[in-house]
PDB file of C-alpha atoms in Angstrom:
ATOM      1  CA  MET A  11     201.630 139.367-276.566  1.00 48.00           C
ATOM      2  CA  SER A  12     202.380 136.148-278.409  1.00 55.00           C
ATOM      3  CA  GLU A  13     200.477 132.942-278.952  1.00 83.00           C
ATOM      4  CA  ILE A  14     202.370 129.684-278.593  1.00 88.00           C
ATOM      5  CA  ARG A  15     202.351 127.186-281.420  1.00 89.00           C
ATOM      6  CA  LYS A  16     202.614 123.449-280.891  1.00 91.00           C
ATOM      7  CA  LEU A  17     205.444 122.142-283.069  1.00 92.00           C
ATOM      8  CA  PRO A  18     206.586 118.617-283.935  1.00 93.00           C
ATOM      9  CA  ALA A  19     209.794 117.286-282.423  1.00 93.00           C
ATOM     10  CA  SER A  20     211.490 117.633-285.820  1.00 92.00           C
ATOM     11  CA  ALA A  21     211.234 121.424-285.465  1.00 93.00           C
ATOM     12  CA  GLY A  22     214.241 121.277-283.136  1.00 93.00           C
ATOM     13  CA  ALA A  23     216.362 119.985-286.006  1.00 94.00           C
ATOM     14  CA  GLN A  24     214.977 122.712-288.265  1.00 94.00           C
ATOM     15  CA  TRP A  25     216.090 125.409-285.811  1.00 95.00           C
ATOM     16  CA  LEU A  26     219.645 124.154-286.091  1.00 94.00           C
ATOM     17  CA  LEU A  27     219.470 123.955-289.876  1.00 94.00           C
ATOM     18  CA  ASP A  28     218.075 127.491-290.061  1.00 94.00           C
ATOM     19  CA  ALA A  29     220.885 128.723-287.805  1.00 95.00           C
ATOM     20  CA  PHE A  30     223.531 127.307-290.153  1.00 95.00           C
ATOM     21  CA  SER A  31     221.612 128.689-293.154  1.00 94.00           C
ATOM     22  CA  VAL A  32     221.509 132.259-291.795  1.00 94.00           C
ATOM     23  CA  TYR A  33     225.137 132.057-290.694  1.00 94.00           C
ATOM     24  CA  GLY A  34     226.169 130.781-294.131  1.00 94.00           C
ATOM     25  CA  ARG A  35     224.543 133.812-295.779  1.00 93.00           C
ATOM     26  CA  ALA A  36     226.674 136.336-293.864  1.00 93.00           C
ATOM     27  CA  PRO A  37     229.443 134.658-291.846  1.00 94.00           C
ATOM     28  CA  MET A  38     231.850 137.604-291.952  1.00 94.00           C
ATOM     29  CA  GLN A  39     229.183 140.129-290.971  1.00 94.00           C
ATOM     30  CA  LEU A  40     228.169 138.070-287.929  1.00 94.00           C
ATOM     31  CA  ALA A  41     231.800 137.355-287.082  1.00 94.00           C
ATOM     32  CA  VAL A  42     232.533 141.096-286.997  1.00 94.00           C
ATOM     33  CA  LEU A  43     229.681 141.631-284.535  1.00 94.00           C
ATOM     34  CA  GLY A  44     230.992 138.811-282.358  1.00 93.00           C
ATOM     35  CA  VAL A  45     234.514 140.256-282.377  1.00 94.00           C
ATOM     36  CA  ILE A  46     233.182 143.687-281.406  1.00 93.00           C
ATOM     37  CA  GLY A  47     231.326 142.168-278.459  1.00 91.00           C
ATOM     38  CA  MET A  48     234.437 140.249-277.405  1.00 91.00           C
ATOM     39  CA  LEU A  49     236.625 143.362-277.612  1.00 91.00           C
ATOM     40  CA  VAL A  50     234.165 145.462-275.608  1.00 90.00           C
ATOM     41  CA  SER A  51     234.037 142.823-272.851  1.00 87.00           C
ATOM     42  CA  SER A  52     237.836 142.564-272.813  1.00 87.00           C
ATOM     43  CA  LEU A  53     238.301 146.332-272.637  1.00 89.00           C
ATOM     44  CA  ILE A  54     235.865 146.614-269.731  1.00 86.00           C
ATOM     45  CA  LEU A  55     237.689 143.864-267.829  1.00 84.00           C
ATOM     46  CA  VAL A  56     241.051 145.570-268.458  1.00 85.00           C
ATOM     47  CA  LEU A  57     239.595 148.865-267.237  1.00 85.00           C
ATOM     48  CA  ALA A  58     238.221 147.132-264.127  1.00 80.00           C
ATOM     49  CA  GLN A  59     241.688 145.838-263.249  1.00 81.00           C
ATOM     50  CA  MET A  60     243.130 149.341-263.569  1.00 83.00           C
ATOM     51  CA  LEU A  61     240.552 150.932-261.265  1.00 80.00           C
ATOM     52  CA  PRO A  62     240.936 150.727-257.476  1.00 82.00           C
ATOM     53  CA  GLY A  63     238.732 148.880-254.982  1.00 77.00           C
ATOM     54  CA  TRP A  64     234.968 149.005-255.264  1.00 80.00           C
ATOM     55  CA  LEU A  65     235.109 151.050-258.463  1.00 81.00           C
ATOM     56  CA  GLY A  66     236.830 148.161-260.233  1.00 78.00           C
ATOM     57  CA  VAL A  67     234.211 145.748-258.864  1.00 79.00           C
ATOM     58  CA  LEU A  68     231.407 147.949-260.229  1.00 82.00           C
ATOM     59  CA  VAL A  69     233.035 148.007-263.659  1.00 80.00           C
ATOM     60  CA  GLN A  70     233.398 144.207-263.558  1.00 79.00           C
ATOM     61  CA  LEU A  71     229.676 143.956-262.808  1.00 79.00           C
ATOM     62  CA  LEU A  72     229.087 146.236-265.782  1.00 80.00           C
ATOM     63  CA  SER A  73     230.919 143.729-267.976  1.00 80.00           C
ATOM     64  CA  LEU A  74     228.230 141.160-267.143  1.00 83.00           C
ATOM     65  CA  ALA A  75     225.700 143.335-268.947  1.00 85.00           C
ATOM     66  CA  VAL A  76     227.650 143.278-272.199  1.00 87.00           C
ATOM     67  CA  GLY A  77     226.761 139.661-273.005  1.00 89.00           C
ATOM     68  CA  PRO A  78     222.943 140.083-272.985  1.00 92.00           C
ATOM     69  CA  LEU A  79     223.177 143.367-274.892  1.00 92.00           C
ATOM     70  CA  VAL A  80     225.437 141.895-277.584  1.00 92.00           C
ATOM     71  CA  PHE A  81     223.118 138.890-277.782  1.00 94.00           C
ATOM     72  CA  GLY A  82     220.098 141.154-278.285  1.00 94.00           C
ATOM     73  CA  GLY A  83     221.900 143.231-280.895  1.00 94.00           C
ATOM     74  CA  MET A  84     223.051 140.137-282.744  1.00 95.00           C
ATOM     75  CA  LEU A  85     219.474 138.845-282.718  1.00 95.00           C
ATOM     76  CA  TRP A  86     218.414 142.034-284.476  1.00 95.00           C
ATOM     77  CA  ALA A  87     221.232 141.571-286.995  1.00 95.00           C
ATOM     78  CA  VAL A  88     220.160 137.986-287.675  1.00 95.00           C
ATOM     79  CA  GLY A  89     216.636 139.256-288.281  1.00 93.00           C
ATOM     80  CA  GLU A  90     217.993 141.758-290.803  1.00 94.00           C
ATOM     81  CA  ILE A  91     219.935 139.011-292.588  1.00 94.00           C
ATOM     82  CA  ASP A  92     216.799 136.859-292.642  1.00 92.00           C
ATOM     83  CA  ARG A  93     214.967 139.734-294.361  1.00 91.00           C
ATOM     84  CA  GLY A  94     217.716 140.039-296.965  1.00 90.00           C
ATOM     85  CA  ASN A  95     219.570 143.007-295.475  1.00 92.00           C
ATOM     86  CA  ARG A  96     223.143 143.400-294.240  1.00 92.00           C
ATOM     87  CA  ALA A  97     224.219 143.002-290.624  1.00 92.00           C
ATOM     88  CA  VAL A  98     226.199 146.061-289.509  1.00 93.00           C
ATOM     89  CA  PRO A  99     227.882 146.939-286.192  1.00 93.00           C
ATOM     90  CA  ASN A 100     225.215 149.576-285.581  1.00 92.00           C
ATOM     91  CA  HIS A 101     222.734 146.760-284.956  1.00 93.00           C
ATOM     92  CA  LEU A 102     224.465 145.974-281.662  1.00 93.00           C
ATOM     93  CA  LEU A 103     223.053 149.254-280.328  1.00 93.00           C
ATOM     94  CA  GLN A 104     219.457 148.425-281.289  1.00 93.00           C
ATOM     95  CA  PRO A 105     218.461 147.215-277.780  1.00 93.00           C
ATOM     96  CA  ILE A 106     219.676 150.544-276.384  1.00 92.00           C
ATOM     97  CA  ARG A 107     217.761 152.558-278.994  1.00 92.00           C
ATOM     98  CA  ASP A 108     214.595 150.547-278.306  1.00 91.00           C
ATOM     99  CA  ARG A 109     215.036 150.827-274.525  1.00 91.00           C
ATOM    100  CA  ARG A 110     215.218 147.060-274.125  1.00 92.00           C
ATOM    101  CA  VAL A 111     218.339 147.045-271.924  1.00 91.00           C
ATOM    102  CA  THR A 112     216.745 146.477-268.519  1.00 92.00           C
ATOM    103  CA  HIS A 113     214.463 143.779-269.933  1.00 94.00           C
ATOM    104  CA  LEU A 114     217.429 141.893-271.422  1.00 94.00           C
ATOM    105  CA  LEU A 115     219.203 142.037-268.060  1.00 93.00           C
ATOM    106  CA  VAL A 116     216.321 140.446-266.131  1.00 93.00           C
ATOM    107  CA  PRO A 117     217.712 136.882-266.612  1.00 93.00           C
ATOM    108  CA  LEU A 118     220.946 137.945-264.880  1.00 91.00           C
ATOM    109  CA  ALA A 119     218.971 138.964-261.803  1.00 91.00           C
ATOM    110  CA  ILE A 120     216.974 135.725-261.904  1.00 93.00           C
ATOM    111  CA  GLN A 121     220.186 133.692-262.139  1.00 92.00           C
ATOM    112  CA  LEU A 122     221.611 135.517-259.124  1.00 92.00           C
ATOM    113  CA  ILE A 123     218.438 134.854-257.135  1.00 94.00           C
ATOM    114  CA  ALA A 124     218.533 131.185-258.172  1.00 94.00           C
ATOM    115  CA  VAL A 125     222.166 130.817-257.067  1.00 93.00           C
ATOM    116  CA  ILE A 126     221.410 132.400-253.698  1.00 94.00           C
ATOM    117  CA  ALA A 127     218.297 130.247-253.262  1.00 94.00           C
ATOM    118  CA  LEU A 128     220.115 127.024-254.173  1.00 92.00           C
ATOM    119  CA  GLY A 129     223.000 127.901-251.871  1.00 91.00           C
ATOM    120  CA  THR A 130     220.590 128.567-249.013  1.00 92.00           C
ATOM    121  CA  LEU A 131     218.749 125.312-249.725  1.00 91.00           C
ATOM    122  CA  LEU A 132     222.022 123.350-249.715  1.00 88.00           C
ATOM    123  CA  LEU A 133     222.958 124.853-246.368  1.00 88.00           C
ATOM    124  CA  ALA A 134     219.511 124.062-244.961  1.00 88.00           C
ATOM    125  CA  LEU A 135     219.551 120.453-246.204  1.00 85.00           C
ATOM    126  CA  VAL A 136     223.145 119.559-245.409  1.00 82.00           C
ATOM    127  CA  GLY A 137     224.236 122.060-242.768  1.00 81.00           C
ATOM    128  CA  THR A 138     227.752 123.279-242.066  1.00 81.00           C
ATOM    129  CA  GLN A 139     228.788 119.894-240.656  1.00 79.00           C
ATOM    130  CA  GLY A 140     227.572 118.132-243.790  1.00 75.00           C
ATOM    131  CA  LEU A 141     229.471 120.561-246.010  1.00 77.00           C
ATOM    132  CA  ALA A 142     232.627 120.054-243.946  1.00 79.00           C
ATOM    133  CA  ALA A 143     232.174 116.256-244.146  1.00 73.00           C
ATOM    134  CA  SER A 144     231.685 116.473-247.919  1.00 75.00           C
ATOM    135  CA  SER A 145     234.849 118.532-248.331  1.00 77.00           C
ATOM    136  CA  GLU A 146     236.787 116.078-246.164  1.00 75.00           C
ATOM    137  CA  MET A 147     235.372 113.161-248.172  1.00 72.00           C
ATOM    138  CA  LEU A 148     236.548 114.671-251.468  1.00 74.00           C
ATOM    139  CA  GLN A 149     240.019 115.223-250.038  1.00 76.00           C
ATOM    140  CA  LYS A 150     240.249 111.635-248.769  1.00 70.00           C
ATOM    141  CA  LEU A 151     238.946 110.207-252.044  1.00 68.00           C
ATOM    142  CA  GLN A 152     241.604 112.187-253.892  1.00 73.00           C
ATOM    143  CA  GLU A 153     244.273 110.786-251.579  1.00 69.00           C
ATOM    144  CA  LEU A 154     242.991 107.251-252.182  1.00 66.00           C
ATOM    145  CA  GLN A 155     243.090 107.749-255.940  1.00 69.00           C
ATOM    146  CA  GLN A 156     246.646 109.044-255.774  1.00 69.00           C
ATOM    147  CA  SER A 157     247.813 106.053-253.761  1.00 67.00           C
ATOM    148  CA  THR A 158     249.227 103.074-255.616  1.00 61.00           C
ATOM    149  CA  ALA A 159     246.846 100.579-253.988  1.00 62.00           C
ATOM    150  CA  GLN A 160     243.344 100.163-255.379  1.00 68.00           C
ATOM    151  CA  PRO A 161     240.822 101.427-252.745  1.00 64.00           C
ATOM    152  CA  SER A 162     238.363  98.799-251.559  1.00 65.00           C
ATOM    153  CA  ASN A 163     234.617  99.268-251.244  1.00 68.00           C
ATOM    154  CA  ASP A 164     234.945  99.209-247.463  1.00 66.00           C
ATOM    155  CA  GLN A 165     237.431 102.089-247.564  1.00 62.00           C
ATOM    156  CA  ILE A 166     235.161 104.128-249.823  1.00 65.00           C
ATOM    157  CA  MET A 167     232.122 103.462-247.626  1.00 68.00           C
ATOM    158  CA  ALA A 168     234.111 104.430-244.530  1.00 67.00           C
ATOM    159  CA  VAL A 169     235.099 107.722-246.138  1.00 63.00           C
ATOM    160  CA  MET A 170     231.443 108.452-247.008  1.00 67.00           C
ATOM    161  CA  ALA A 171     230.077 107.415-243.614  1.00 68.00           C
ATOM    162  CA  ASP A 172     229.589 110.939-242.232  1.00 68.00           C
ATOM    163  CA  VAL A 173     228.334 112.480-245.486  1.00 73.00           C
ATOM    164  CA  PRO A 174     224.534 113.061-245.882  1.00 78.00           C
ATOM    165  CA  VAL A 175     224.502 111.463-249.333  1.00 77.00           C
ATOM    166  CA  LYS A 176     220.712 111.306-249.763  1.00 83.00           C
ATOM    167  CA  ARG A 177     220.221 114.971-248.935  1.00 84.00           C
ATOM    168  CA  ILE A 178     223.048 115.960-251.277  1.00 85.00           C
ATOM    169  CA  LEU A 179     221.506 113.869-254.060  1.00 89.00           C
ATOM    170  CA  LEU A 180     218.130 115.527-253.388  1.00 92.00           C
ATOM    171  CA  TRP A 181     219.765 118.934-253.701  1.00 91.00           C
ATOM    172  CA  MET A 182     221.478 117.901-256.935  1.00 92.00           C
ATOM    173  CA  VAL A 183     218.126 116.830-258.407  1.00 94.00           C
ATOM    174  CA  ILE A 184     216.539 120.143-257.408  1.00 94.00           C
ATOM    175  CA  ALA A 185     219.513 122.096-258.785  1.00 94.00           C
ATOM    176  CA  PHE A 186     219.341 120.207-262.092  1.00 95.00           C
ATOM    177  CA  ALA A 187     215.590 120.866-262.382  1.00 94.00           C
ATOM    178  CA  ALA A 188     216.197 124.558-261.662  1.00 94.00           C
ATOM    179  CA  PHE A 189     218.945 124.653-264.308  1.00 94.00           C
ATOM    180  CA  VAL A 190     216.657 123.077-266.926  1.00 93.00           C
ATOM    181  CA  ALA A 191     213.802 125.450-266.068  1.00 94.00           C
ATOM    182  CA  LEU A 192     216.085 128.505-266.218  1.00 94.00           C
ATOM    183  CA  SER A 193     217.574 127.350-269.524  1.00 94.00           C
ATOM    184  CA  MET A 194     214.122 127.043-271.090  1.00 95.00           C
ATOM    185  CA  ALA A 195     212.964 130.350-269.595  1.00 95.00           C
ATOM    186  CA  MET A 196     215.999 132.135-271.047  1.00 95.00           C
ATOM    187  CA  PHE A 197     216.003 130.373-274.434  1.00 95.00           C
ATOM    188  CA  THR A 198     213.682 132.640-276.462  1.00 94.00           C
ATOM    189  CA  GLN A 199     213.446 135.410-273.839  1.00 95.00           C
ATOM    190  CA  PRO A 200     215.825 137.792-275.680  1.00 95.00           C
ATOM    191  CA  ALA A 201     213.895 137.423-278.953  1.00 94.00           C
ATOM    192  CA  LEU A 202     210.577 138.063-277.215  1.00 94.00           C
ATOM    193  CA  VAL A 203     212.079 141.187-275.632  1.00 94.00           C
ATOM    194  CA  VAL A 204     213.800 142.514-278.767  1.00 93.00           C
ATOM    195  CA  PHE A 205     211.202 141.731-281.424  1.00 93.00           C
ATOM    196  CA  ASP A 206     207.866 141.421-279.585  1.00 90.00           C
ATOM    197  CA  ARG A 207     208.807 144.138-277.055  1.00 90.00           C
ATOM    198  CA  GLN A 208     207.671 142.107-274.078  1.00 91.00           C
ATOM    199  CA  SER A 209     208.787 142.918-270.560  1.00 92.00           C
ATOM    200  CA  GLY A 210     211.696 140.894-269.204  1.00 91.00           C
ATOM    201  CA  MET A 211     209.700 138.846-266.683  1.00 93.00           C
ATOM    202  CA  HIS A 212     206.787 138.207-269.030  1.00 93.00           C
ATOM    203  CA  ALA A 213     209.201 137.099-271.744  1.00 93.00           C
ATOM    204  CA  LEU A 214     210.792 134.641-269.293  1.00 94.00           C
ATOM    205  CA  ARG A 215     207.404 133.143-268.491  1.00 94.00           C
ATOM    206  CA  MET A 216     206.416 132.938-272.162  1.00 94.00           C
ATOM    207  CA  SER A 217     209.730 131.327-273.096  1.00 95.00           C
ATOM    208  CA  LEU A 218     209.373 128.723-270.335  1.00 95.00           C
ATOM    209  CA  GLN A 219     205.792 127.998-271.333  1.00 94.00           C
ATOM    210  CA  GLY A 220     206.695 127.759-275.012  1.00 93.00           C
ATOM    211  CA  CYS A 221     209.585 125.366-274.347  1.00 94.00           C
ATOM    212  CA  LEU A 222     207.416 123.178-272.111  1.00 94.00           C
ATOM    213  CA  GLU A 223     204.700 123.095-274.776  1.00 92.00           C
ATOM    214  CA  ASN A 224     207.359 122.051-277.309  1.00 94.00           C
ATOM    215  CA  PHE A 225     209.556 119.926-275.074  1.00 94.00           C
ATOM    216  CA  GLY A 226     210.074 117.332-277.816  1.00 94.00           C
ATOM    217  CA  ALA A 227     211.476 119.955-280.183  1.00 94.00           C
ATOM    218  CA  MET A 228     213.659 121.340-277.394  1.00 94.00           C
ATOM    219  CA  ALA A 229     215.036 117.863-276.625  1.00 94.00           C
ATOM    220  CA  VAL A 230     215.868 117.231-280.292  1.00 95.00           C
ATOM    221  CA  PHE A 231     217.511 120.636-280.578  1.00 95.00           C
ATOM    222  CA  MET A 232     219.615 120.106-277.445  1.00 94.00           C
ATOM    223  CA  VAL A 233     220.843 116.681-278.593  1.00 94.00           C
ATOM    224  CA  LEU A 234     221.679 117.772-282.134  1.00 94.00           C
ATOM    225  CA  GLY A 235     223.083 121.066-280.876  1.00 92.00           C
ATOM    226  CA  LEU A 236     225.379 119.209-278.496  1.00 93.00           C
ATOM    227  CA  ILE A 237     226.622 116.997-281.336  1.00 94.00           C
ATOM    228  CA  ALA A 238     227.222 120.017-283.589  1.00 92.00           C
ATOM    229  CA  THR A 239     229.013 121.860-280.777  1.00 91.00           C
ATOM    230  CA  LEU A 240     231.297 118.903-280.127  1.00 92.00           C
ATOM    231  CA  CYS A 241     232.180 118.738-283.819  1.00 91.00           C
ATOM    232  CA  ILE A 242     232.974 122.459-283.879  1.00 91.00           C
ATOM    233  CA  TYR A 243     235.009 122.188-280.680  1.00 90.00           C
ATOM    234  CA  PHE A 244     237.020 119.336-282.196  1.00 91.00           C
ATOM    235  CA  LEU A 245     238.034 121.589-285.092  1.00 91.00           C
ATOM    236  CA  VAL A 246     238.739 124.423-282.663  1.00 90.00           C
ATOM    237  CA  PHE A 247     240.845 122.073-280.530  1.00 90.00           C
ATOM    238  CA  VAL A 248     243.014 121.271-283.550  1.00 91.00           C
ATOM    239  CA  LEU A 249     243.495 124.983-284.232  1.00 90.00           C
ATOM    240  CA  MET A 250     244.276 125.556-280.550  1.00 90.00           C
ATOM    241  CA  GLN A 251     247.037 122.943-280.650  1.00 89.00           C
ATOM    242  CA  VAL A 252     248.596 124.697-283.646  1.00 90.00           C
ATOM    243  CA  ALA A 253     248.312 128.055-281.878  1.00 89.00           C
ATOM    244  CA  LEU A 254     249.798 126.524-278.730  1.00 87.00           C
ATOM    245  CA  LEU A 255     252.869 125.389-280.644  1.00 87.00           C
ATOM    246  CA  VAL A 256     253.267 128.743-282.403  1.00 86.00           C
ATOM    247  CA  GLY A 257     252.323 131.306-279.768  1.00 83.00           C
ATOM    248  CA  GLY A 258     251.889 129.518-276.460  1.00 85.00           C
ATOM    249  CA  MET A 259     248.900 129.310-274.108  1.00 87.00           C
ATOM    250  CA  GLY A 260     247.849 132.912-274.734  1.00 85.00           C
ATOM    251  CA  ALA A 261     247.450 132.280-278.449  1.00 87.00           C
ATOM    252  CA  ALA A 262     245.490 129.069-277.811  1.00 88.00           C
ATOM    253  CA  THR A 263     243.134 130.876-275.434  1.00 89.00           C
ATOM    254  CA  PHE A 264     242.614 133.636-277.996  1.00 89.00           C
ATOM    255  CA  VAL A 265     241.703 131.059-280.659  1.00 89.00           C
ATOM    256  CA  MET A 266     239.087 129.560-278.331  1.00 91.00           C
ATOM    257  CA  GLN A 267     237.585 132.973-277.501  1.00 90.00           C
ATOM    258  CA  LEU A 268     237.564 133.913-281.166  1.00 91.00           C
ATOM    259  CA  ALA A 269     235.777 130.691-282.128  1.00 91.00           C
ATOM    260  CA  VAL A 270     233.105 131.259-279.483  1.00 91.00           C
ATOM    261  CA  ALA A 271     232.556 134.882-280.541  1.00 92.00           C
ATOM    262  CA  THR A 272     232.579 134.365-284.311  1.00 93.00           C
ATOM    263  CA  VAL A 273     231.050 130.917-284.786  1.00 93.00           C
ATOM    264  CA  ILE A 274     229.372 129.344-281.767  1.00 93.00           C
ATOM    265  CA  MET A 275     227.570 132.423-280.462  1.00 94.00           C
ATOM    266  CA  PRO A 276     226.200 133.545-283.873  1.00 94.00           C
ATOM    267  CA  LEU A 277     224.966 130.009-284.539  1.00 95.00           C
ATOM    268  CA  TYR A 278     223.210 129.885-281.169  1.00 95.00           C
ATOM    269  CA  VAL A 279     221.656 133.303-281.804  1.00 95.00           C
ATOM    270  CA  GLY A 280     220.424 132.032-285.165  1.00 95.00           C
ATOM    271  CA  ALA A 281     218.864 128.982-283.508  1.00 96.00           C
ATOM    272  CA  VAL A 282     217.104 131.175-280.928  1.00 96.00           C
ATOM    273  CA  TYR A 283     215.801 133.387-283.736  1.00 95.00           C
ATOM    274  CA  ALA A 284     214.521 130.358-285.667  1.00 95.00           C
ATOM    275  CA  ALA A 285     212.845 128.915-282.552  1.00 95.00           C
ATOM    276  CA  TRP A 286     211.196 132.264-281.793  1.00 95.00           C
ATOM    277  CA  LYS A 287     209.853 132.531-285.353  1.00 92.00           C
ATOM    278  CA  GLN A 288     208.272 129.090-285.301  1.00 92.00           C
ATOM    279  CA  MET A 289     207.232 128.834-281.666  1.00 92.00           C
ATOM    280  CA  PHE A 290     205.289 132.082-281.363  1.00 90.00           C
ATOM    281  CA  ALA A 291     202.663 133.902-283.410  1.00 72.00           C
ATOM    282  CA  HIS A 292     203.723 137.540-283.370  1.00 64.00           C
ATOM    283  CA  ARG A 293     201.066 140.214-283.116  1.00 51.00           C
ATOM    284  CA  GLY A 294     201.547 142.944-285.688  1.00 43.00           C
ATOM    285  CA  ARG A 295     203.795 140.734-287.824  1.00 48.00           C
ATOM    286  CA  THR A 296     203.144 138.290-290.614  1.00 43.00           C
ATOM    287  CA  PRO A 297     203.387 134.996-288.735  1.00 40.00           C
ATOM    288  CA  PRO A 298     205.781 132.450-290.208  1.00 43.00           C
ATOM    289  CA  PRO A 299     204.269 129.123-291.188  1.00 43.00           C
ATOM    290  CA  PRO A 300     204.529 126.317-288.634  1.00 42.00           C
ATOM    291  CA  ALA A 301     207.078 123.595-289.159  1.00 41.00           C
ATOM    292  CA  PRO A 302     206.174 121.062-291.846  1.00 41.00           C
ATOM    293  CA  GLY A 303     204.125 118.186-290.526  1.00 42.00           C
ATOM    294  CA  GLY A 304     203.142 120.039-287.335  1.00 41.00           C
ATOM    295  CA  PRO A 305     199.580 120.124-285.969  1.00 35.00           C
ATOM    296  CA  GLY A 306     197.542 123.184-286.730  1.00 35.00           C
ATOM    297  CA  ASN A 307     196.181 123.941-283.258  1.00 33.00           C
ATOM    298  CA  VAL A 308     197.411 127.077-281.513  1.00 28.00           C
ATOM    299  CA  PHE A 309     197.763 127.369-277.749  1.00 28.00           C
ATOM    300  CA  ALA A 310     196.919 130.677-276.083  1.00 30.00           C
ATOM    301  CA  ALA A 311     199.753 132.339-274.210  1.00 33.00           C
TER     302      ALA A 311
END
């Protein structure tokens, strides 16, 4: 069980700084772990294509489990680096040794349920006729854009006449709210599972509650994280253009996958680790101090 701390909005910036700090202490070690995870996922997908029918589908579903397991193992490795130790490939197996696998996979099941629920809600709000009208509207709008003449407002309104716009907008608002809630519920969930040994569902609830309690810090982190990601992607884009000229589209795609596995993912794992350390008081552990300037009150989980 963990108690939730109330942090200042500036804590979100500190999470990002801590992520870069941990990554800077062992970039090659974390990159090796990312490459191993990428290779395992690729090998499973290749194996799935070689197997016939439903067996290949089952193996493809198995590949979905690799991401959460690698994430949990990399979290453990980041914790070891934070304590002054080395990150080794063996750390990727830590969730398996600690029997945390099923708990790390809970968010996948929740995402599937959310997709099914949102799809059902869209069908209930719009109906099959509304979906057909929306598809026809998109096709007509594309034809208007491809035409040389500039479409008038009357033409656009005529194309949208049969589309239930308000109900579609309502569904989009609900879908966005569900996406935000799921993102917050899954943010520190792996760390709560791996380090605090919480169950998958309880960790989801605690992560959502902790992010809501510290929504200001989450907002700052998301904004600064987006800026940092765009800067990294700009550098990756330059490397992709070089790879495209040298080795074609396959080489450019490989550069992108390599950048995600060796830089972006380890940095995100480091940010999750930093947020978990500051946001929660961990029973049985020496609690890290709250972010500088933060209030001292502690909220019960």
